[in-house]
């Protein structure tokens, strides 16, 4: 994880020195903003699933199935943000 | 559920069954089924570079599903209270891993963003929509099972 952060910083530093800093900053901001929405969404989905499992433990399997699909659908937004990040990155 | 009883007891069905693993296995199986068609399309439109990009995106999508299911299964087995942290932490780590896989290769000559993005997004959403049909039918008709074929 640290090497990933270091490589990202070095890429951004190289982009800044080559005069494409704003593009790199925009890409990073875009990815960060695109990850906020799915983060909030996953929190809501998992919170609701835990609530359902606690209230009705006998239907925990149903809640977990629905939760997994909800998480996967929400993650699609983050993947779209990632693709935009790769497209914008100089 | 009686007072003070653990939520992970067998009555809840949380530790003997792993529905998310079954869903992820289904998604993986269907992804493997459609992968030849996707890879042929990538090869025919974008050449060998497109084939490699499509294969990487395919691997990312399928590994992402399996990893997500494994994290949920692992966290629920320990404690439902761990679920929130494990899922959100798993999401951040998986996004970091995907970024770490793609960033080093994105400036390669053979890397093409179009097949990569198309396979990544459309396969992810397509597999989920395909799976949703079966999951919604199972939730609506819990007792419905496929009939055994008649012997002629």
Short mmCIF file of C-alpha atoms in Angstrom, two decimals:
data_model
loop_
_atom_site.label_atom_id
_atom_site.label_comp_id
_atom_site.label_asym_id
_atom_site.label_seq_id
_atom_site.Cartn_x
_atom_site.Cartn_y
_atom_site.Cartn_z
CA UNK A 1 0.00 0.00 0.00
CA UNK A 2 2.86 2.36 0.87
CA UNK A 3 4.60 1.60 -2.41
CA UNK A 4 1.34 2.34 -4.23
CA UNK A 5 1.05 5.72 -2.49
CA UNK A 6 4.72 6.46 -3.24
CA UNK A 7 4.33 5.56 -6.92
CA UNK A 8 1.17 7.68 -7.16
CA UNK A 9 2.96 10.64 -5.58
CA UNK A 10 5.93 10.23 -7.93
CA UNK A 11 3.58 10.10 -10.94
CA UNK A 12 1.78 13.24 -9.76
CA UNK A 13 5.10 14.99 -9.07
CA UNK A 14 6.33 14.12 -12.56
CA UNK A 15 3.08 15.41 -14.04
CA UNK A 16 3.41 18.70 -12.14
CA UNK A 17 6.97 19.24 -13.38
CA UNK A 18 5.89 18.53 -16.95
CA UNK A 19 3.20 21.20 -16.76
CA UNK A 20 0.25 18.84 -16.62
CA UNK A 21 -0.27 19.22 -12.91
CA UNK A 22 -3.81 20.51 -13.06
CA UNK A 23 -4.85 17.52 -15.14
CA UNK A 24 -3.31 15.16 -12.59
CA UNK A 25 -4.91 17.02 -9.70
CA UNK A 26 -8.26 16.88 -11.49
CA UNK A 27 -7.88 13.15 -12.07
CA UNK A 28 -7.03 12.53 -8.42
CA UNK A 29 -9.89 14.72 -7.22
CA UNK A 30 -12.29 13.00 -9.60
CA UNK A 31 -11.34 9.53 -8.36
CA UNK A 32 -11.58 10.66 -4.75
CA UNK A 33 -14.98 12.24 -5.25
CA UNK A 34 -16.18 9.21 -7.22
CA UNK A 35 -15.16 6.95 -4.31
CA UNK A 36 -17.06 9.00 -1.71
CA UNK A 37 -20.49 8.13 -3.10
CA UNK A 38 -19.95 4.34 -3.14
CA UNK A 39 -18.39 4.56 0.32
CA UNK A 40 -21.52 6.21 1.70
CA UNK A 41 -23.73 3.81 -0.27
CA UNK A 42 -21.93 0.72 1.01
CA UNK A 43 -22.21 2.06 4.54
CA UNK A 44 -25.96 2.45 4.15
CA UNK A 45 -26.36 -1.00 2.56
CA UNK A 46 -24.33 -2.82 5.20
CA UNK A 47 -25.94 -0.85 8.04
CA UNK A 48 -29.41 -1.79 6.81
CA UNK A 49 -28.36 -5.43 6.38
CA UNK A 50 -26.97 -5.60 9.93
CA UNK A 51 -30.20 -4.02 11.17
CA UNK A 52 -32.22 -6.65 9.30
CA UNK A 53 -30.05 -9.53 10.54
CA UNK A 54 -30.35 -8.30 14.12
CA UNK A 55 -34.12 -7.88 13.95
CA UNK A 56 -34.79 -11.12 12.07
CA UNK A 57 -31.87 -13.53 12.49
CA UNK A 58 -33.78 -16.30 10.69
CA UNK A 59 -33.68 -14.27 7.46
CA UNK A 60 -29.97 -13.48 7.69
CA UNK A 61 -29.27 -15.43 4.50
CA UNK A 62 -31.68 -13.30 2.49
CA UNK A 63 -30.27 -10.10 3.99
CA UNK A 64 -26.70 -11.18 3.17
CA UNK A 65 -27.57 -12.09 -0.41
CA UNK A 66 -29.26 -8.75 -0.98
CA UNK A 67 -26.42 -6.95 0.79
CA UNK A 68 -23.76 -8.57 -1.40
CA UNK A 69 -25.59 -7.60 -4.58
CA UNK A 70 -26.17 -4.07 -3.27
CA UNK A 71 -22.48 -3.68 -2.46
CA UNK A 72 -21.49 -4.98 -5.90
CA UNK A 73 -23.88 -2.59 -7.67
CA UNK A 74 -22.57 0.32 -5.60
CA UNK A 75 -18.98 -0.62 -6.41
CA UNK A 76 -19.74 -0.17 -10.10
CA UNK A 77 -19.81 3.58 -9.47
CA UNK A 78 -16.30 3.46 -8.04
CA UNK A 79 -15.12 1.43 -11.05
CA UNK A 80 -16.57 4.07 -13.39
CA UNK A 81 -14.71 6.73 -11.38
CA UNK A 82 -11.54 4.66 -11.69
CA UNK A 83 -11.89 4.48 -15.47
CA UNK A 84 -12.37 8.27 -15.62
CA UNK A 85 -9.25 8.62 -13.43
CA UNK A 86 -7.20 6.52 -15.86
CA UNK A 87 -8.60 8.49 -18.80
CA UNK A 88 -7.76 11.88 -17.26
CA UNK A 89 -4.34 10.95 -15.88
CA UNK A 90 -1.58 12.47 -18.07
CA UNK B 1 -33.57 -15.62 19.46
CA UNK B 2 -33.18 -15.75 23.23
CA UNK B 3 -31.65 -12.95 25.26
CA UNK B 4 -27.88 -13.16 25.39
CA UNK B 5 -27.71 -15.71 22.60
CA UNK B 6 -25.01 -15.23 20.02
CA UNK B 7 -26.18 -14.00 16.64
CA UNK B 8 -23.86 -16.53 15.03
CA UNK B 9 -25.76 -19.49 16.40
CA UNK B 10 -26.88 -22.25 14.08
CA UNK B 11 -30.51 -21.09 14.34
CA UNK B 12 -29.66 -17.95 12.43
CA UNK B 13 -28.08 -19.90 9.63
CA UNK B 14 -25.21 -17.45 9.49
CA UNK B 15 -22.31 -19.79 10.08
CA UNK B 16 -23.36 -22.87 8.14
CA UNK B 17 -24.49 -21.14 4.98
CA UNK B 18 -22.61 -18.60 2.89
CA UNK B 19 -25.10 -17.12 0.40
CA UNK B 20 -22.67 -14.48 -0.84
CA UNK B 21 -20.16 -17.21 -1.74
CA UNK B 22 -22.84 -18.98 -3.77
CA UNK B 23 -23.71 -15.72 -5.54
CA UNK B 24 -20.03 -14.96 -6.20
CA UNK B 25 -19.49 -18.51 -7.52
CA UNK B 26 -22.44 -18.04 -9.88
CA UNK B 27 -21.05 -14.70 -11.02
CA UNK B 28 -17.61 -16.28 -11.57
CA UNK B 29 -19.10 -19.20 -13.52
CA UNK B 30 -21.12 -16.88 -15.75
CA UNK B 31 -18.10 -14.62 -16.22
CA UNK B 32 -16.06 -17.61 -17.38
CA UNK B 33 -18.89 -18.57 -19.76
CA UNK B 34 -19.03 -15.14 -21.43
CA UNK B 35 -15.27 -14.50 -21.33
CA UNK B 36 -14.46 -16.19 -24.69
CA UNK B 37 -16.99 -13.96 -26.50
CA UNK B 38 -15.62 -10.81 -24.85
CA UNK B 39 -12.02 -11.75 -25.55
CA UNK B 40 -12.79 -12.56 -29.19
CA UNK B 41 -14.49 -9.15 -29.57
CA UNK B 42 -11.48 -7.44 -27.96
CA UNK B 43 -9.09 -9.37 -30.20
CA UNK B 44 -11.01 -8.62 -33.38
CA UNK B 45 -11.45 -4.88 -32.75
CA UNK B 46 -8.24 -3.94 -30.89
CA UNK B 47 -5.79 -6.75 -31.65
CA UNK B 48 -3.52 -8.52 -29.17
CA UNK B 49 -3.24 -5.42 -26.97
CA UNK B 50 -7.02 -5.27 -26.69
CA UNK B 51 -7.08 -8.98 -25.87
CA UNK B 52 -4.61 -8.42 -23.02
CA UNK B 53 -6.56 -5.39 -21.73
CA UNK B 54 -9.83 -7.32 -21.87
CA UNK B 55 -8.26 -10.26 -20.06
CA UNK B 56 -6.93 -7.97 -17.31
CA UNK B 57 -10.33 -6.30 -16.88
CA UNK B 58 -12.01 -9.72 -16.82
CA UNK B 59 -9.62 -10.92 -14.13
CA UNK B 60 -10.17 -7.74 -12.08
CA UNK B 61 -13.98 -8.07 -12.19
CA UNK B 62 -14.06 -11.78 -11.30
CA UNK B 63 -11.40 -11.48 -8.58
CA UNK B 64 -13.25 -8.45 -7.18
CA UNK B 65 -16.47 -10.46 -6.80
CA UNK B 66 -14.71 -13.38 -5.15
CA UNK B 67 -12.72 -11.14 -2.81
CA UNK B 68 -15.84 -9.20 -1.80
CA UNK B 69 -17.72 -12.40 -1.00
CA UNK B 70 -14.77 -13.83 0.92
CA UNK B 71 -14.47 -10.69 3.08
CA UNK B 72 -18.19 -10.77 3.97
CA UNK B 73 -18.10 -14.51 4.73
CA UNK B 74 -15.00 -14.09 6.90
CA UNK B 75 -16.41 -11.10 8.81
CA UNK B 76 -19.85 -12.63 9.46
CA UNK B 77 -18.24 -15.83 10.76
CA UNK B 78 -16.36 -13.79 13.38
CA UNK B 79 -19.04 -11.24 14.27
CA UNK B 80 -21.71 -9.24 12.46
CA UNK B 81 -20.37 -6.19 14.24
CA UNK B 82 -17.13 -6.59 12.29
CA UNK B 83 -19.05 -6.58 9.01
CA UNK B 84 -19.20 -2.82 8.49
CA UNK B 85 -15.49 -2.27 9.02
CA UNK B 86 -14.50 -5.32 7.00
CA UNK B 87 -16.67 -4.42 4.02
CA UNK B 88 -15.60 -0.76 3.92
CA UNK B 89 -11.95 -1.69 4.51
CA UNK B 90 -12.18 -4.38 1.86
CA UNK B 91 -13.66 -1.87 -0.58
CA UNK B 92 -10.78 0.56 -0.04
CA UNK B 93 -8.16 -2.20 -0.29
CA UNK B 94 -9.71 -3.66 -3.46
CA UNK B 95 -9.82 -0.23 -5.11
CA UNK B 96 -6.19 0.26 -4.10
CA UNK B 97 -5.22 -3.11 -5.56
CA UNK B 98 -7.05 -2.35 -8.83
CA UNK B 99 -5.28 1.02 -9.04
CA UNK B 100 -1.97 -0.66 -8.26
CA UNK B 101 -2.50 -3.22 -11.02
CA UNK B 102 -3.47 -0.71 -13.72
CA UNK B 103 -1.24 2.30 -12.94
CA UNK B 104 2.07 0.61 -13.85
CA UNK B 105 0.77 -0.72 -17.19
CA UNK B 106 -1.37 2.19 -18.34
CA UNK B 107 1.50 3.86 -20.26
CA UNK B 108 2.51 0.65 -22.04
CA UNK B 109 2.30 0.60 -25.83
CA UNK B 110 -0.15 -2.26 -25.88
CA UNK B 111 -2.52 -0.82 -23.27
CA UNK B 112 -5.80 0.48 -24.71
CA UNK B 113 -8.29 2.09 -22.36
CA UNK B 114 -11.39 1.42 -24.50
CA UNK B 115 -11.50 -2.41 -24.31
CA UNK B 116 -10.32 -2.28 -20.72
CA UNK B 117 -13.04 0.16 -19.63
CA UNK B 118 -15.74 -1.53 -21.70
CA UNK B 119 -15.05 -4.99 -20.29
CA UNK B 120 -14.59 -3.66 -16.74
CA UNK B 121 -17.85 -1.73 -16.56
CA UNK B 122 -20.16 -3.73 -18.82
CA UNK B 123 -19.05 -7.13 -17.51
CA UNK B 124 -19.44 -5.99 -13.90
CA UNK B 125 -22.93 -4.57 -14.44
CA UNK B 126 -23.98 -7.27 -16.89
CA UNK B 127 -23.09 -10.13 -14.57
CA UNK B 128 -24.89 -8.43 -11.68
CA UNK B 129 -28.05 -7.86 -13.71
CA UNK B 130 -27.89 -11.48 -14.96
CA UNK B 131 -27.54 -12.73 -11.36
CA UNK B 132 -30.30 -10.41 -10.10
CA UNK B 133 -32.86 -12.24 -12.25
CA UNK B 134 -32.16 -15.51 -10.46
CA UNK B 135 -31.79 -14.00 -6.99
CA UNK B 136 -35.06 -12.07 -7.27
CA UNK B 137 -36.84 -15.23 -8.40
CA UNK B 138 -35.36 -17.16 -5.47
CA UNK B 139 -36.44 -14.45 -3.01
CA UNK B 140 -39.96 -14.32 -4.48
CA UNK B 141 -40.43 -18.11 -4.63
CA UNK B 142 -38.17 -19.58 -1.91
CA UNK B 143 -39.47 -23.11 -2.31
CA UNK B 144 -39.03 -23.22 -6.07
CA UNK B 145 -36.45 -25.79 -7.17
CA UNK B 146 -35.46 -26.89 -10.67
CA UNK B 147 -37.25 -30.08 -11.73
CA UNK B 148 -35.27 -33.20 -12.45
CA UNK B 149 -35.32 -34.23 -16.11
CA UNK B 150 -37.72 -37.05 -16.93
CA UNK B 151 -36.22 -40.32 -18.04
CA UNK B 152 -37.48 -41.32 -21.49
#
